[in-house]
mmCIF file of C-alpha atoms and ligand atoms in Angstrom:
data_model
loop_
_atom_site.group_PDB
_atom_site.id
_atom_site.type_symbol
_atom_site.label_atom_id
_atom_site.label_comp_id
_atom_site.label_asym_id
_atom_site.label_seq_id
_atom_site.Cartn_x
_atom_site.Cartn_y
_atom_site.Cartn_z
ATOM 1 C CA GLU A 24 11.305 21.228 15.482
ATOM 2 C CA ARG A 25 8.924 19.370 14.707
ATOM 3 C CA ALA A 26 9.229 16.702 11.830
ATOM 4 C CA VAL A 27 7.459 17.517 8.457
ATOM 5 C CA VAL A 28 5.494 14.493 7.149
ATOM 6 C CA LEU A 29 3.575 14.179 3.749
ATOM 7 C CA ILE A 30 1.148 11.711 3.378
ATOM 8 C CA THR A 31 -0.314 10.730 0.363
ATOM 9 C CA GLY A 32 -4.827 8.526 0.309
ATOM 10 C CA CYS A 33 -5.706 10.686 2.538
ATOM 11 C CA SER A 34 -8.976 10.237 2.037
ATOM 12 C CA SER A 35 -9.891 7.248 3.979
ATOM 13 C CA GLY A 36 -7.703 4.329 5.549
ATOM 14 C CA ILE A 37 -4.567 3.810 6.436
ATOM 15 C CA GLY A 38 -3.464 7.382 4.828
ATOM 16 C CA LEU A 39 -6.334 8.878 6.919
ATOM 17 C CA SER A 40 -5.517 7.196 10.135
ATOM 18 C CA LEU A 41 -2.013 8.004 9.887
ATOM 19 C CA ALA A 42 -2.124 11.286 9.411
ATOM 20 C CA VAL A 43 -5.274 11.758 12.618
ATOM 21 C CA ARG A 44 -2.288 9.612 14.338
ATOM 22 C CA LEU A 45 0.659 11.752 13.704
ATOM 23 C CA ALA A 46 -1.274 15.245 13.634
ATOM 24 C CA SER A 47 -3.000 14.238 17.177
ATOM 25 C CA ASP A 48 0.402 13.006 18.670
ATOM 26 C CA PRO A 49 0.399 13.643 22.210
ATOM 27 C CA SER A 50 3.967 15.018 22.137
ATOM 28 C CA ARG A 51 2.863 17.516 19.219
ATOM 29 C CA ALA A 52 6.519 16.495 17.266
ATOM 30 C CA TYR A 53 4.244 16.141 13.505
ATOM 31 C CA LYS A 54 3.270 18.346 11.548
ATOM 32 C CA VAL A 55 1.214 16.536 8.973
ATOM 33 C CA TYR A 56 0.318 17.454 5.676
ATOM 34 C CA ALA A 57 -2.479 15.307 4.665
ATOM 35 C CA THR A 58 -3.157 14.886 1.023
ATOM 36 C CA MET A 59 -5.780 13.546 -1.613
ATOM 37 C CA ARG A 60 -6.883 13.653 -4.789
ATOM 38 C CA ASN A 61 -10.447 14.968 -4.001
ATOM 39 C CA LEU A 62 -10.400 17.443 -1.884
ATOM 40 C CA ALA A 63 -14.261 17.388 -1.990
ATOM 41 C CA LYS A 64 -13.513 14.070 0.010
ATOM 42 C CA LYS A 65 -11.909 15.439 2.843
ATOM 43 C CA GLU A 66 -14.582 15.984 5.939
ATOM 44 C CA ARG A 67 -13.769 12.629 7.147
ATOM 45 C CA LEU A 68 -10.397 13.159 7.904
ATOM 46 C CA MET A 69 -11.352 16.966 8.982
ATOM 47 C CA GLU A 70 -13.753 14.806 11.293
ATOM 48 C CA CYS A 71 -11.822 12.860 12.701
ATOM 49 C CA VAL A 72 -9.451 15.482 14.161
ATOM 50 C CA LYS A 73 -12.381 17.596 15.127
ATOM 51 C CA GLY A 74 -10.281 20.743 14.729
ATOM 52 C CA SER A 75 -7.568 19.769 17.914
ATOM 53 C CA CYS A 76 -4.615 19.522 14.999
ATOM 54 C CA LYS A 77 -5.090 23.202 13.342
ATOM 55 C CA ASP A 78 -1.774 23.692 13.870
ATOM 56 C CA THR A 79 -0.237 20.141 13.758
ATOM 57 C CA MET A 80 -2.104 19.468 10.231
ATOM 58 C CA ASP A 81 -3.015 21.020 6.423
ATOM 59 C CA VAL A 82 -4.920 19.337 3.599
ATOM 60 C CA LEU A 83 -3.223 19.479 0.367
ATOM 61 C CA GLN A 84 -4.115 18.130 -3.194
ATOM 62 C CA MET A 85 -2.056 15.998 -4.631
ATOM 63 C CA ASP A 86 -3.373 13.071 -7.548
ATOM 64 C CA VAL A 87 -0.059 10.770 -7.505
ATOM 65 C CA THR A 88 -0.985 10.627 -11.589
ATOM 66 C CA ASP A 89 -0.455 14.200 -12.129
ATOM 67 C CA GLN A 90 3.471 15.769 -11.958
ATOM 68 C CA GLN A 91 1.734 18.819 -11.773
ATOM 69 C CA SER A 92 -0.373 18.463 -8.343
ATOM 70 C CA ILE A 93 2.195 16.894 -6.626
ATOM 71 C CA LEU A 94 4.687 19.805 -7.531
ATOM 72 C CA GLU A 95 2.295 22.627 -6.499
ATOM 73 C CA ALA A 96 1.951 20.743 -3.410
ATOM 74 C CA ARG A 97 4.659 20.673 -2.290
ATOM 75 C CA ASP A 98 5.632 24.452 -3.135
ATOM 76 C CA MET A 99 2.575 24.590 -0.758
ATOM 77 C CA ILE A 100 4.662 23.555 2.472
ATOM 78 C CA LYS A 101 5.271 26.681 4.601
ATOM 79 C CA GLU A 102 8.244 24.303 5.949
ATOM 80 C CA LYS A 103 9.983 24.106 2.514
ATOM 81 C CA ARG A 104 10.919 20.699 3.035
ATOM 82 C CA VAL A 105 9.262 17.133 4.270
ATOM 83 C CA ASP A 106 11.640 15.000 6.566
ATOM 84 C CA ILE A 107 8.800 11.632 6.436
ATOM 85 C CA LEU A 108 7.007 11.513 2.996
ATOM 86 C CA VAL A 109 4.122 7.960 3.086
ATOM 87 C CA CYS A 110 3.345 7.435 -0.088
ATOM 88 C CA ASN A 111 0.096 4.896 0.316
ATOM 89 C CA ALA A 112 -1.564 6.122 -2.537
ATOM 90 C CA GLY A 113 -3.104 2.692 -3.960
ATOM 91 C CA VAL A 114 -5.533 0.785 -5.632
ATOM 92 C CA GLY A 115 -6.061 -2.996 -6.085
ATOM 93 C CA LEU A 116 -8.310 -4.776 -9.451
ATOM 94 C CA ILE A 117 -9.115 -8.118 -9.110
ATOM 95 C CA GLY A 118 -10.282 -10.389 -12.064
ATOM 96 C CA PRO A 119 -9.301 -13.181 -14.445
ATOM 97 C CA LEU A 120 -5.925 -11.701 -16.278
ATOM 98 C CA GLU A 121 -7.629 -12.169 -19.876
ATOM 99 C CA ALA A 122 -11.179 -9.807 -18.777
ATOM 100 C CA GLN A 123 -8.627 -6.976 -17.672
ATOM 101 C CA SER A 124 -8.879 -3.909 -19.961
ATOM 102 C CA LEU A 125 -5.492 -2.186 -20.899
ATOM 103 C CA GLU A 126 -7.323 0.830 -19.280
ATOM 104 C CA ALA A 127 -8.043 -1.056 -16.231
ATOM 105 C CA MET A 128 -3.834 -2.293 -15.811
ATOM 106 C CA ARG A 129 -2.947 0.997 -17.078
ATOM 107 C CA GLN A 130 -4.855 2.813 -14.150
ATOM 108 C CA ILE A 131 -3.751 0.118 -11.523
ATOM 109 C CA LEU A 132 0.509 0.548 -12.897
ATOM 110 C CA GLU A 133 -0.167 4.209 -13.151
ATOM 111 C CA VAL A 134 -0.993 4.983 -9.487
ATOM 112 C CA ASN A 135 0.710 2.255 -7.997
ATOM 113 C CA VAL A 136 3.643 2.224 -9.449
ATOM 114 C CA LEU A 137 4.912 5.200 -11.621
ATOM 115 C CA GLY A 138 2.407 7.478 -8.882
ATOM 116 C CA THR A 139 4.982 6.243 -5.676
ATOM 117 C CA ILE A 140 7.920 6.773 -7.969
ATOM 118 C CA ARG A 141 6.536 10.407 -9.263
ATOM 119 C CA THR A 142 5.810 11.232 -5.418
ATOM 120 C CA ILE A 143 9.454 10.371 -4.089
ATOM 121 C CA GLN A 144 11.298 11.466 -7.219
ATOM 122 C CA ALA A 145 9.348 15.035 -6.582
ATOM 123 C CA PHE A 146 11.204 14.949 -2.643
ATOM 124 C CA LEU A 147 14.193 13.140 -3.263
ATOM 125 C CA PRO A 148 16.874 16.354 -3.769
ATOM 126 C CA GLY A 149 15.346 17.806 -1.356
ATOM 127 C CA MET A 150 15.979 15.400 1.465
ATOM 128 C CA LYS A 151 19.472 14.276 -0.555
ATOM 129 C CA ALA A 152 20.371 18.067 0.623
ATOM 130 C CA GLN A 153 19.455 17.733 3.924
ATOM 131 C CA ARG A 154 20.727 14.498 4.328
ATOM 132 C CA SER A 155 18.328 13.424 6.277
ATOM 133 C CA GLY A 156 14.837 11.808 5.571
ATOM 134 C CA ARG A 157 12.591 8.630 5.351
ATOM 135 C CA VAL A 158 10.746 7.004 2.750
ATOM 136 C CA LEU A 159 7.435 4.717 3.956
ATOM 137 C CA VAL A 160 5.562 2.883 1.645
ATOM 138 C CA THR A 161 2.667 1.478 2.344
ATOM 139 C CA GLY A 162 3.654 -2.206 0.654
ATOM 140 C CA SER A 163 1.247 -5.756 0.290
ATOM 141 C CA VAL A 164 2.003 -9.420 1.273
ATOM 142 C CA GLY A 165 -0.527 -10.999 -1.240
ATOM 143 C CA GLY A 166 0.293 -14.181 0.274
ATOM 144 C CA LEU A 167 3.466 -14.438 2.822
ATOM 145 C CA GLN A 168 6.113 -16.388 1.054
ATOM 146 C CA GLY A 169 9.326 -16.876 3.086
ATOM 147 C CA ASP A 170 12.039 -17.710 0.895
ATOM 148 C CA ASP A 171 15.645 -17.647 2.620
ATOM 149 C CA PRO A 172 17.390 -19.398 5.207
ATOM 150 C CA SER A 173 16.892 -16.729 7.730
ATOM 151 C CA GLY A 174 13.612 -16.719 7.271
ATOM 152 C CA GLN A 175 12.689 -13.453 5.762
ATOM 153 C CA LEU A 176 8.960 -12.944 4.408
ATOM 154 C CA THR A 177 8.212 -11.545 1.313
ATOM 155 C CA PRO A 178 5.174 -10.770 -0.680
ATOM 156 C CA ALA A 179 4.270 -13.346 -3.363
ATOM 157 C CA GLY A 180 1.906 -13.723 -5.775
ATOM 158 C CA LEU A 181 -2.471 -13.942 -5.771
ATOM 159 C CA PRO A 182 -4.654 -15.733 -8.177
ATOM 160 C CA PHE A 183 -7.093 -12.959 -9.907
ATOM 161 C CA ASN A 184 -4.721 -9.985 -8.623
ATOM 162 C CA GLU A 185 -2.197 -10.690 -11.180
ATOM 163 C CA VAL A 186 -1.818 -6.580 -11.978
ATOM 164 C CA TYR A 187 -1.925 -5.517 -8.764
ATOM 165 C CA CYS A 188 0.891 -8.007 -7.354
ATOM 166 C CA ALA A 189 2.549 -6.924 -10.144
ATOM 167 C CA SER A 190 2.339 -3.228 -9.003
ATOM 168 C CA LYS A 191 3.381 -4.296 -5.558
ATOM 169 C CA PHE A 192 6.472 -6.311 -6.853
ATOM 170 C CA ALA A 193 7.347 -3.503 -8.643
ATOM 171 C CA VAL A 194 7.274 -1.069 -5.646
ATOM 172 C CA GLU A 195 9.377 -3.598 -3.432
ATOM 173 C CA GLY A 196 11.932 -3.083 -6.336
ATOM 174 C CA VAL A 197 12.124 0.164 -6.266
ATOM 175 C CA CYS A 198 12.946 0.743 -2.384
ATOM 176 C CA GLU A 199 14.947 -1.892 -2.149
ATOM 177 C CA SER A 200 16.718 -0.545 -4.764
ATOM 178 C CA LEU A 201 16.715 3.347 -3.101
ATOM 179 C CA ALA A 202 17.746 2.164 -0.157
ATOM 180 C CA ILE A 203 20.794 1.182 -0.666
ATOM 181 C CA LEU A 204 21.862 4.250 -2.360
ATOM 182 C CA LEU A 205 20.251 6.180 0.095
ATOM 183 C CA GLN A 206 22.342 4.799 2.663
ATOM 184 C CA HIS A 207 24.686 7.422 1.579
ATOM 185 C CA PHE A 208 22.274 10.552 2.288
ATOM 186 C CA ASN A 209 20.936 9.224 5.615
ATOM 187 C CA ILE A 210 18.001 9.124 4.065
ATOM 188 C CA HIS A 211 15.844 5.133 5.264
ATOM 189 C CA VAL A 212 13.465 3.881 3.138
ATOM 190 C CA SER A 213 11.089 1.038 4.588
ATOM 191 C CA LEU A 214 7.672 -0.844 2.929
ATOM 192 C CA ILE A 215 5.281 -1.508 5.495
ATOM 193 C CA GLU A 216 3.553 -4.949 4.568
ATOM 194 C CA CYS A 217 0.534 -5.012 5.305
ATOM 195 C CA GLY A 218 -2.531 -8.414 4.706
ATOM 196 C CA PRO A 219 -5.940 -7.126 5.024
ATOM 197 C CA VAL A 220 -7.218 -4.652 6.701
ATOM 198 C CA ASN A 221 -10.451 -2.800 6.647
ATOM 199 C CA THR A 222 -10.604 0.423 4.262
ATOM 200 C CA ASN A 223 -12.516 1.492 1.833
ATOM 201 C CA PHE A 224 -9.975 -0.893 0.119
ATOM 202 C CA LEU A 225 -12.575 -3.339 -1.770
ATOM 203 C CA ALA A 226 -15.178 -1.004 -2.119
ATOM 204 C CA ASN A 227 -12.750 1.243 -3.816
ATOM 205 C CA LEU A 228 -11.072 -1.891 -6.223
ATOM 206 C CA ARG A 229 -11.057 -2.150 -9.992
ATOM 207 C CA ARG A 230 -12.802 -4.842 -11.202
ATOM 208 C CA PRO A 231 -13.671 -6.249 -14.776
ATOM 209 C CA GLU A 232 -17.071 -3.743 -16.294
ATOM 210 C CA PRO A 233 -18.994 -5.583 -18.368
ATOM 211 C CA GLY A 234 -18.949 -3.845 -21.587
ATOM 212 C CA GLU A 235 -15.391 -2.692 -20.785
ATOM 213 C CA ALA A 236 -13.392 -3.081 -24.092
ATOM 214 C CA ALA A 237 -10.952 -5.994 -23.786
ATOM 215 C CA LEU A 238 -13.194 -7.786 -21.893
ATOM 216 C CA VAL A 239 -14.068 -11.173 -23.380
ATOM 217 C CA GLN A 240 -16.425 -14.419 -22.342
ATOM 218 C CA VAL A 241 -14.350 -16.120 -19.361
ATOM 219 C CA ASP A 242 -14.155 -19.884 -19.459
ATOM 220 C CA PRO A 243 -16.775 -21.478 -16.523
ATOM 221 C CA ARG A 244 -13.767 -23.085 -15.484
ATOM 222 C CA THR A 245 -12.158 -20.036 -14.875
ATOM 223 C CA GLN A 246 -15.379 -18.223 -13.202
ATOM 224 C CA GLY A 247 -15.844 -21.202 -10.741
ATOM 225 C CA LEU A 248 -12.160 -20.593 -9.361
ATOM 226 C CA TYR A 249 -13.140 -16.589 -8.963
ATOM 227 C CA ASP A 250 -16.786 -17.269 -7.518
ATOM 228 C CA ALA A 251 -14.208 -19.688 -4.916
ATOM 229 C CA TYR A 252 -11.366 -16.635 -4.581
ATOM 230 C CA ILE A 253 -13.923 -14.049 -3.837
ATOM 231 C CA ARG A 254 -15.611 -16.066 -1.231
ATOM 232 C CA HIS A 255 -11.868 -16.698 0.345
ATOM 233 C CA CYS A 256 -11.100 -13.292 0.349
ATOM 234 C CA SER A 257 -14.527 -12.099 2.266
ATOM 235 C CA SER A 258 -13.697 -15.000 4.632
ATOM 236 C CA MET A 259 -9.995 -14.187 5.167
ATOM 237 C CA PHE A 260 -11.141 -10.069 5.835
ATOM 238 C CA GLN A 261 -13.975 -10.712 7.965
ATOM 239 C CA ASP A 262 -11.254 -13.345 9.547
ATOM 240 C CA ALA A 263 -7.802 -11.039 9.652
ATOM 241 C CA ALA A 264 -8.409 -8.562 9.054
ATOM 242 C CA GLN A 265 -6.668 -5.599 10.860
ATOM 243 C CA GLU A 266 -7.898 -2.011 11.727
ATOM 244 C CA ALA A 267 -6.475 0.681 9.882
ATOM 245 C CA GLU A 268 -5.198 2.005 13.204
ATOM 246 C CA ASP A 269 -2.739 -1.013 14.094
ATOM 247 C CA ILE A 270 -1.347 -0.744 10.826
ATOM 248 C CA ALA A 271 -0.732 3.499 11.828
ATOM 249 C CA GLU A 272 1.171 2.029 14.705
ATOM 250 C CA VAL A 273 3.422 -0.136 13.112
ATOM 251 C CA PHE A 274 4.196 3.217 10.659
ATOM 252 C CA VAL A 275 4.965 5.118 13.787
ATOM 253 C CA GLU A 276 7.406 2.233 15.255
ATOM 254 C CA ALA A 277 9.193 2.547 11.818
ATOM 255 C CA ILE A 278 9.233 6.177 12.100
ATOM 256 C CA ARG A 279 10.350 6.242 15.564
ATOM 257 C CA SER A 280 13.343 3.639 15.004
ATOM 258 C CA GLN A 281 16.851 5.319 15.317
ATOM 259 C CA SER A 282 17.681 2.589 12.716
ATOM 260 C CA PRO A 283 14.516 1.410 10.255
ATOM 261 C CA ALA A 284 14.347 -1.764 8.853
ATOM 262 C CA LEU A 285 13.677 -1.728 4.877
ATOM 263 C CA ARG A 286 10.526 -4.265 6.079
ATOM 264 C CA TYR A 287 8.381 -3.740 8.565
ATOM 265 C CA TYR A 288 5.350 -6.639 9.113
ATOM 266 C CA THR A 289 2.014 -5.389 10.266
ATOM 267 C CA HIS A 290 0.657 -8.941 10.952
ATOM 268 C CA SER A 291 3.235 -11.939 12.130
ATOM 269 C CA ALA A 292 0.310 -14.304 12.386
ATOM 270 C CA LEU A 293 -1.007 -13.787 9.027
ATOM 271 C CA LEU A 294 -1.548 -17.396 7.255
ATOM 272 C CA PRO A 295 -0.920 -20.807 7.830
ATOM 273 C CA LEU A 296 1.469 -20.735 4.953
ATOM 274 C CA THR A 297 4.522 -18.726 7.118
ATOM 275 C CA THR A 298 5.008 -22.290 6.884
ATOM 276 C CA LEU A 299 6.137 -22.122 4.011
ATOM 277 C CA LYS A 300 9.203 -20.082 5.199
ATOM 278 C CA LEU A 301 10.975 -24.133 5.119
ATOM 279 C CA ALA A 302 9.915 -24.690 1.919
ATOM 280 C CA ALA A 303 11.800 -24.911 -1.154
ATOM 281 C CA ARG A 304 13.511 -22.363 -3.060
ATOM 282 C CA ASP A 305 12.203 -22.928 -6.149
ATOM 283 C CA SER A 306 8.817 -21.662 -4.539
ATOM 284 C CA SER A 307 6.785 -24.884 -5.941
ATOM 285 C CA GLN A 308 5.649 -25.654 -2.397
ATOM 286 C CA TYR A 309 3.700 -22.195 -2.370
ATOM 287 C CA ILE A 310 2.426 -22.053 -5.742
ATOM 288 C CA LYS A 311 0.655 -25.635 -4.670
ATOM 289 C CA THR A 312 -0.457 -24.703 -0.466
ATOM 290 C CA MET A 313 -1.758 -21.280 -1.746
ATOM 291 C CA SER A 314 -3.742 -23.021 -4.337
ATOM 292 C CA HIS A 315 -5.396 -25.494 -2.208
ATOM 293 C CA PHE A 316 -5.638 -22.516 0.666
ATOM 294 C CA ILE A 317 -7.942 -20.483 -1.695
ATOM 295 C CA PHE A 318 -9.983 -22.902 -3.720
ATOM 296 C CA SER A 319 -10.257 -25.888 -1.458
ATOM 297 C CA SER A 320 -13.978 -24.945 -1.334
ATOM 298 C CA HIS A 321 -13.895 -25.523 -4.943
ATOM 299 C CA LYS A 322 -12.210 -28.350 -5.465
ATOM 300 C CA ALA A 323 -15.375 -30.091 -2.742
ATOM 301 C CA GLU A 324 -17.689 -28.878 -5.450
ATOM 302 C CA GLU A 325 -15.593 -30.604 -8.051
ATOM 303 C CA PRO A 326 -14.267 -34.346 -8.522
HETATM 304 P P1 NAD B 426 -8.040 3.078 0.609
HETATM 305 O O1 NAD B 426 -8.795 2.640 -0.848
HETATM 306 O O2 NAD B 426 -9.031 3.384 1.595
HETATM 307 O O3 NAD B 426 -6.948 4.445 0.679
HETATM 308 C C1 NAD B 426 -6.704 4.539 -0.846
HETATM 309 C C2 NAD B 426 -6.485 6.009 -0.974
HETATM 310 O O4 NAD B 426 -5.477 6.259 -1.996
HETATM 311 C C3 NAD B 426 -7.768 6.596 -1.070
HETATM 312 O O5 NAD B 426 -7.983 7.466 -0.273
HETATM 313 C C4 NAD B 426 -7.792 6.714 -2.632
HETATM 314 O O6 NAD B 426 -8.768 8.187 -2.810
HETATM 315 C C5 NAD B 426 -6.354 6.978 -2.393
HETATM 316 N N1 NAD B 426 -6.156 7.461 -4.214
HETATM 317 C C6 NAD B 426 -6.089 6.631 -4.977
HETATM 318 N N2 NAD B 426 -5.663 6.944 -6.739
HETATM 319 C C7 NAD B 426 -5.138 8.281 -6.294
HETATM 320 C C8 NAD B 426 -4.892 9.130 -7.105
HETATM 321 N N3 NAD B 426 -4.427 8.702 -7.989
HETATM 322 N N4 NAD B 426 -3.483 9.954 -6.308
HETATM 323 C C9 NAD B 426 -3.950 10.218 -4.753
HETATM 324 N N5 NAD B 426 -4.537 9.383 -3.831
HETATM 325 C C10 NAD B 426 -5.289 8.311 -4.326
HETATM 326 O O7 NAD B 426 -7.164 1.568 1.112
HETATM 327 P P2 NAD B 426 -6.473 1.481 1.823
HETATM 328 O O8 NAD B 426 -6.282 0.144 2.450
HETATM 329 O O9 NAD B 426 -6.203 2.446 2.948
HETATM 330 O O10 NAD B 426 -5.147 1.559 0.785
HETATM 331 C C11 NAD B 426 -3.537 2.472 1.261
HETATM 332 C C12 NAD B 426 -3.168 1.011 0.307
HETATM 333 O O11 NAD B 426 -2.456 -0.030 1.416
HETATM 334 C C13 NAD B 426 -2.893 1.153 -0.834
HETATM 335 O O12 NAD B 426 -1.562 0.869 -1.314
HETATM 336 C C14 NAD B 426 -3.496 -0.310 -0.613
HETATM 337 O O13 NAD B 426 -2.522 -0.994 -2.670
HETATM 338 C C15 NAD B 426 -2.359 -0.777 0.642
HETATM 339 N N6 NAD B 426 -3.051 -2.184 1.174
HETATM 340 C C16 NAD B 426 -4.649 -2.681 1.270
HETATM 341 C C17 NAD B 426 -4.421 -3.076 1.744
HETATM 342 C C18 NAD B 426 -6.249 -3.598 2.446
HETATM 343 O O14 NAD B 426 -6.181 -4.799 2.582
HETATM 344 N N7 NAD B 426 -6.935 -2.720 2.638
HETATM 345 C C19 NAD B 426 -3.766 -4.435 1.803
HETATM 346 C C20 NAD B 426 -2.565 -4.355 1.581
HETATM 347 C C21 NAD B 426 -2.308 -2.982 0.996
#
């Protein structure tokens, strides 16, 4: 019997790649429900599978901010169960914090945090009842920080990404908490922690728009640091970004594992910052090193 997979955010990026990867798996072991907020954007996905996945993939509409659409998608699942739930939909938000509108911040939290929670809520009772299931969530390592002696890496903050990082940290808390309970139901929760990935993420992320309600005049020092961050970000994406297909393989590894871990890292050599594994537990080393790493070009300009 095929494992029934439901993935959110499949119109582009990681969600699209994973849907294609699983639906075209030579074993034909998966039936994929590729969901997306806007069905008008399904052409790219359809092009990728070129009609080869007629019986292994269905596309459904699902907006993770809309409870009704989640429940309607759930009702459309022919098998009446989901074995593997992938919460992948997410959006970024960058810019100086004081320039973010309440509306933009709410929107990010609504999609990344409550959207993920709502989706899990909808499928959890079914998984509990069948005493099996997998929940996989696309996580983000803003920067990498090692904060325990075993060398485990945990996500860490990134300047000009305060609200985005807050949303991704929140998701960490949700998953870690659930993982403990769901052991008792043979349900495994895994976070697939990504660094930069070549997707529509950068194009789709929100930034403060001129004229947005809460936009304040950002001081020149902040603006300079923001410009330096943007340069850093572009070079990180140029030099270190992974492809969505690589991320899909890490999902597959987690899915195939008999005893999946809570965290998978897609990019072990992400940053020279991995040396911070040995650094102080109070995070002071992380703050200093990250600031130097991101803003060194800026400091060079300003004595
Ligand atoms: P992407 O923008 O290509 O994909 C995000 C998808 O989420 C899009 O298809 C978008 O339509 C969808 N989405 C947005 N709001 C939605 C909603 N309300 N309901 C349903 N779908 C919605 O970018 P991506 O890189 O593939 O992003 C996928 C996940 O990976 C996100 O959670 C993102 O935070 C995470 N991530 C990305 C990167 C990166 O560098 N690209 C790094 C770390 C984590």
